[in-house]
Short mmCIF file of C-alpha atoms in Angstrom, two decimals:
data_model
loop_
_atom_site.label_atom_id
_atom_site.label_comp_id
_atom_site.label_asym_id
_atom_site.label_seq_id
_atom_site.Cartn_x
_atom_site.Cartn_y
_atom_site.Cartn_z
CA ALA A 1 12.20 9.92 -8.39
CA GLN A 2 8.95 8.07 -8.55
CA ARG A 3 5.74 9.97 -8.10
CA VAL A 4 2.03 9.18 -8.08
CA THR A 5 -0.51 11.85 -8.91
CA GLN A 6 -4.21 11.69 -8.20
CA PRO A 7 -5.56 14.96 -9.58
CA GLU A 8 -8.96 14.81 -7.91
CA LYS A 9 -9.20 15.20 -4.14
CA LEU A 10 -12.95 14.75 -4.23
CA LEU A 11 -15.26 12.95 -6.62
CA SER A 12 -19.00 12.78 -6.24
CA VAL A 13 -21.34 10.68 -8.40
CA PHE A 14 -24.84 9.32 -8.19
CA LYS A 15 -25.62 5.68 -7.63
CA GLY A 16 -25.62 3.78 -10.89
CA ALA A 17 -23.40 6.28 -12.67
CA PRO A 18 -20.00 5.35 -14.05
CA VAL A 19 -17.00 6.41 -12.04
CA GLU A 20 -13.36 6.91 -12.95
CA LEU A 21 -10.66 7.78 -10.46
CA LYS A 22 -7.57 9.08 -12.15
CA CYS A 23 -4.01 8.10 -11.38
CA ASN A 24 -0.85 9.09 -13.20
CA TYR A 25 2.63 8.00 -12.31
CA SER A 26 6.22 8.88 -12.94
CA TYR A 27 8.75 6.06 -12.77
CA SER A 28 11.86 5.25 -14.73
CA GLY A 29 11.60 1.47 -14.54
CA SER A 30 8.85 -1.03 -15.15
CA PRO A 31 6.02 0.00 -12.84
CA GLU A 32 3.89 -2.15 -10.62
CA LEU A 33 0.75 -0.30 -9.61
CA PHE A 34 -1.96 -0.82 -7.05
CA TRP A 35 -5.22 0.68 -5.88
CA TYR A 36 -5.90 0.73 -2.17
CA VAL A 37 -9.20 1.61 -0.55
CA GLN A 38 -10.00 2.92 2.91
CA TYR A 39 -13.61 2.77 4.01
CA SER A 40 -14.80 5.00 6.82
CA ARG A 41 -13.20 4.06 10.13
CA GLN A 42 -11.42 1.09 8.58
CA ARG A 43 -7.82 0.34 7.71
CA LEU A 44 -6.25 0.63 4.31
CA GLN A 45 -6.73 -2.47 2.19
CA LEU A 46 -5.64 -3.60 -1.22
CA LEU A 47 -8.33 -3.30 -3.87
CA LEU A 48 -6.46 -4.48 -6.92
CA ARG A 49 -3.07 -4.67 -8.56
CA HIS A 50 -2.36 -4.25 -12.23
CA ILE A 51 -0.44 -7.49 -12.66
CA SER A 52 -3.48 -9.49 -11.60
CA ARG A 53 -5.65 -7.95 -14.30
CA GLU A 54 -8.70 -8.77 -12.22
CA SER A 55 -11.95 -7.08 -11.37
CA ILE A 56 -12.68 -6.55 -7.69
CA LYS A 57 -16.08 -5.32 -6.52
CA GLY A 58 -16.78 -4.32 -10.10
CA PHE A 59 -13.67 -2.13 -10.31
CA THR A 60 -11.04 -2.48 -12.99
CA ALA A 61 -7.85 -0.62 -13.75
CA ASP A 62 -5.68 -0.82 -16.83
CA LEU A 63 -2.08 0.20 -16.94
CA ASN A 64 -1.42 2.54 -19.85
CA LYS A 65 2.32 2.93 -20.16
CA GLY A 66 2.02 5.40 -23.02
CA GLU A 67 -0.02 7.77 -20.92
CA THR A 68 1.62 6.65 -17.65
CA SER A 69 -1.81 6.17 -16.17
CA PHE A 70 -3.62 3.60 -14.06
CA HIS A 71 -7.15 4.90 -13.78
CA LEU A 72 -9.70 3.03 -11.67
CA LYS A 73 -13.09 2.49 -13.24
CA LYS A 74 -16.46 1.09 -12.36
CA PRO A 75 -19.42 1.18 -14.76
CA PHE A 76 -22.15 1.46 -12.12
CA ALA A 77 -21.21 3.01 -8.78
CA GLN A 78 -22.85 1.82 -5.57
CA GLU A 79 -23.30 3.70 -2.30
CA GLU A 80 -21.03 1.24 -0.54
CA ASP A 81 -18.21 2.30 -2.87
CA SER A 82 -17.97 5.59 -0.98
CA ALA A 83 -14.44 5.61 0.44
CA MET A 84 -10.97 7.05 0.11
CA TYR A 85 -9.02 5.57 -2.78
CA TYR A 86 -5.25 5.63 -3.05
CA CYS A 87 -3.16 4.77 -6.06
CA ALA A 88 0.27 3.35 -5.22
CA LEU A 89 3.45 2.49 -7.06
CA LYS A 90 5.84 -0.22 -5.99
CA ASP A 91 9.54 0.45 -6.14
CA SER A 92 10.66 -2.62 -8.01
CA GLY A 93 14.24 -1.46 -7.89
CA GLY A 94 14.57 -2.44 -4.27
CA SER A 95 13.92 -5.67 -2.46
CA ASN A 96 11.68 -4.33 0.23
CA TYR A 97 8.47 -3.67 -1.62
CA LYS A 98 8.36 0.07 -0.88
CA LEU A 99 5.17 1.79 -1.92
CA THR A 100 4.69 5.39 -2.98
CA PHE A 101 1.14 6.62 -2.52
CA GLY A 102 -0.83 9.30 -4.28
CA LYS A 103 -2.70 11.83 -2.18
CA GLY A 104 -5.94 9.99 -2.52
CA THR A 105 -9.40 10.67 -3.91
CA LEU A 106 -12.46 10.73 -1.70
CA LEU A 107 -15.31 9.14 -3.62
CA THR A 108 -18.84 9.85 -2.56
CA VAL A 109 -21.66 7.93 -4.18
CA ASN A 110 -24.97 9.65 -3.60
CA PRO A 111 -28.31 7.82 -3.52
CA GLY B 1 -6.46 -13.38 6.06
CA ALA B 2 -3.34 -11.65 7.25
CA VAL B 3 -3.99 -9.28 10.14
CA VAL B 4 -1.83 -6.49 11.47
CA SER B 5 -2.57 -4.83 14.79
CA GLN B 6 -1.30 -1.63 16.33
CA HIS B 7 -1.22 -0.57 19.93
CA PRO B 8 -2.26 1.84 21.20
CA SER B 9 -4.96 3.03 18.83
CA TRP B 10 -4.61 6.52 20.22
CA VAL B 11 -2.32 8.25 22.68
CA ILE B 12 -2.05 11.71 24.18
CA CYS B 13 1.22 12.76 25.73
CA LYS B 14 2.97 15.83 27.03
CA SER B 15 5.63 17.61 25.06
CA GLY B 16 9.07 16.20 25.79
CA THR B 17 7.98 12.70 26.62
CA SER B 18 8.54 9.57 24.53
CA VAL B 19 5.83 7.38 23.09
CA LYS B 20 6.12 3.79 21.87
CA ILE B 21 3.80 2.36 19.23
CA GLU B 22 3.66 -1.37 18.57
CA CYS B 23 2.91 -3.08 15.29
CA ARG B 24 2.20 -6.80 15.26
CA SER B 25 1.52 -9.31 12.52
CA LEU B 26 -0.98 -11.64 14.15
CA ASP B 27 -1.08 -14.65 11.88
CA PHE B 28 2.00 -14.44 9.75
CA GLN B 29 5.67 -13.70 10.04
CA ALA B 30 6.85 -10.40 8.69
CA THR B 31 10.52 -9.93 7.99
CA THR B 32 9.72 -6.46 6.71
CA MET B 33 7.42 -3.88 8.23
CA PHE B 34 6.86 -0.30 7.21
CA TRP B 35 6.01 2.82 9.15
CA TYR B 36 3.97 5.59 7.58
CA ARG B 37 2.80 8.95 8.73
CA GLN B 38 -0.45 10.49 7.57
CA PHE B 39 -1.40 14.10 8.09
CA PRO B 40 -5.06 15.12 7.97
CA LYS B 41 -6.51 14.86 4.49
CA GLN B 42 -3.12 13.91 3.08
CA SER B 43 -1.50 10.79 1.79
CA LEU B 44 0.61 8.24 3.56
CA MET B 45 4.26 9.18 3.70
CA LEU B 46 6.71 6.34 4.21
CA MET B 47 8.96 7.06 7.17
CA ALA B 48 11.07 3.95 7.35
CA THR B 49 11.41 0.31 6.45
CA SER B 50 11.90 -2.02 9.37
CA ASN B 51 13.75 -5.28 8.78
CA GLU B 52 13.81 -8.03 11.37
CA GLY B 53 17.18 -8.34 13.00
CA SER B 54 18.76 -5.34 11.33
CA LYS B 55 18.67 -1.58 11.40
CA ALA B 56 15.76 0.26 9.92
CA THR B 57 16.12 2.15 6.67
CA TYR B 58 14.84 5.69 6.98
CA GLU B 59 13.46 7.84 4.21
CA GLN B 60 15.08 11.13 3.39
CA GLY B 61 14.16 13.81 5.86
CA VAL B 62 13.12 11.45 8.66
CA GLU B 63 15.23 11.80 11.78
CA LYS B 64 16.37 8.38 12.89
CA ASP B 65 17.20 9.60 16.39
CA LYS B 66 13.75 11.07 16.69
CA PHE B 67 11.83 8.05 15.43
CA LEU B 68 13.44 4.92 16.83
CA ILE B 69 12.44 1.68 15.18
CA ASN B 70 13.07 -1.77 16.57
CA HIS B 71 12.11 -4.98 14.79
CA ALA B 72 13.28 -7.59 17.23
CA SER B 73 11.03 -10.44 16.18
CA LEU B 74 9.24 -11.67 13.08
CA THR B 75 5.91 -10.45 14.41
CA LEU B 76 6.70 -7.20 16.18
CA SER B 77 8.07 -3.82 15.21
CA THR B 78 8.01 -0.79 17.46
CA LEU B 79 8.21 2.91 16.70
CA THR B 80 9.29 5.19 19.52
CA VAL B 81 8.75 8.90 19.08
CA THR B 82 11.38 10.43 21.35
CA SER B 83 11.03 13.82 22.99
CA ALA B 84 7.73 14.33 21.26
CA HIS B 85 6.59 17.82 20.29
CA PRO B 86 3.24 19.09 19.04
CA GLU B 87 4.44 18.94 15.44
CA ASP B 88 4.83 15.17 15.84
CA SER B 89 1.08 14.88 16.30
CA SER B 90 -0.14 12.71 13.48
CA PHE B 91 -1.64 9.41 12.46
CA TYR B 92 1.00 6.69 12.34
CA ILE B 93 0.29 3.58 10.31
CA CYS B 94 2.33 0.43 10.06
CA SER B 95 2.20 -2.32 7.48
CA ALA B 96 3.72 -5.76 7.27
CA ARG B 97 4.86 -7.66 4.25
CA ASP B 98 3.58 -11.21 3.98
CA LEU B 99 5.97 -13.22 1.87
CA GLY B 100 4.34 -16.50 2.80
CA GLY B 101 1.00 -15.72 1.21
CA ARG B 102 -0.17 -16.54 -2.27
CA VAL B 103 1.07 -13.18 -3.45
CA ASP B 104 3.63 -10.79 -2.02
CA GLU B 105 1.42 -8.24 -0.30
CA GLN B 106 1.60 -5.51 2.29
CA PHE B 107 -1.07 -5.54 5.03
CA PHE B 108 -1.88 -2.42 6.99
CA GLY B 109 -2.58 -1.83 10.63
CA PRO B 110 -5.47 0.34 11.81
CA GLY B 111 -3.20 3.23 12.73
CA THR B 112 -2.30 5.09 15.92
CA ARG B 113 -3.43 8.65 16.54
CA LEU B 114 -0.73 10.56 18.43
CA THR B 115 -1.53 13.90 20.00
CA VAL B 116 1.27 15.80 21.69
CA LEU B 117 0.17 18.59 24.01
#
């Protein structure tokens, strides 16, 4: 069964510091991974997906199949980055685009 | 961009009553919608996949007679919590899959807070 693990429930950094949110996955097929973000009092929204290999709001994430990881990184955190971050894995075996979410990491960027 | 709405945003009901939650895709057609449940400080747990014009597919452990899903049109899916009990109190979130966009993406609603007294 597929599983997504985010080992840190809480992560606190100071503004300008680098930040890394960890995500590990377990999946037998070829994974498709995503990072979603939920700002305070807002809905869940897609931040980035690994197949796009893009940088959104300064965040990047690289899929490491050897380590089964998809960590989210940003070199210089900003206060507006404070939010809940979820790593998610798409079940590519089905046709319905099912997502399995990790438990999330609450990032707090302090001034 | 693609917008998904949910109604109501919050509801309080008495134990034993039924509650219907609506999920609408406002500016796109969604053949597939998803219903999630989120407990406080926990992740989203997929409850079921709702396909337009066919029966929903429920995840293991989710009672289909308890959580009735209807996806009668390309823009509306409903979740009815039947004979609700306090343990059904939770945050219910829907999402809709936009196949017509530039990329295949799932868009999320704002959620519905259900409290069963």
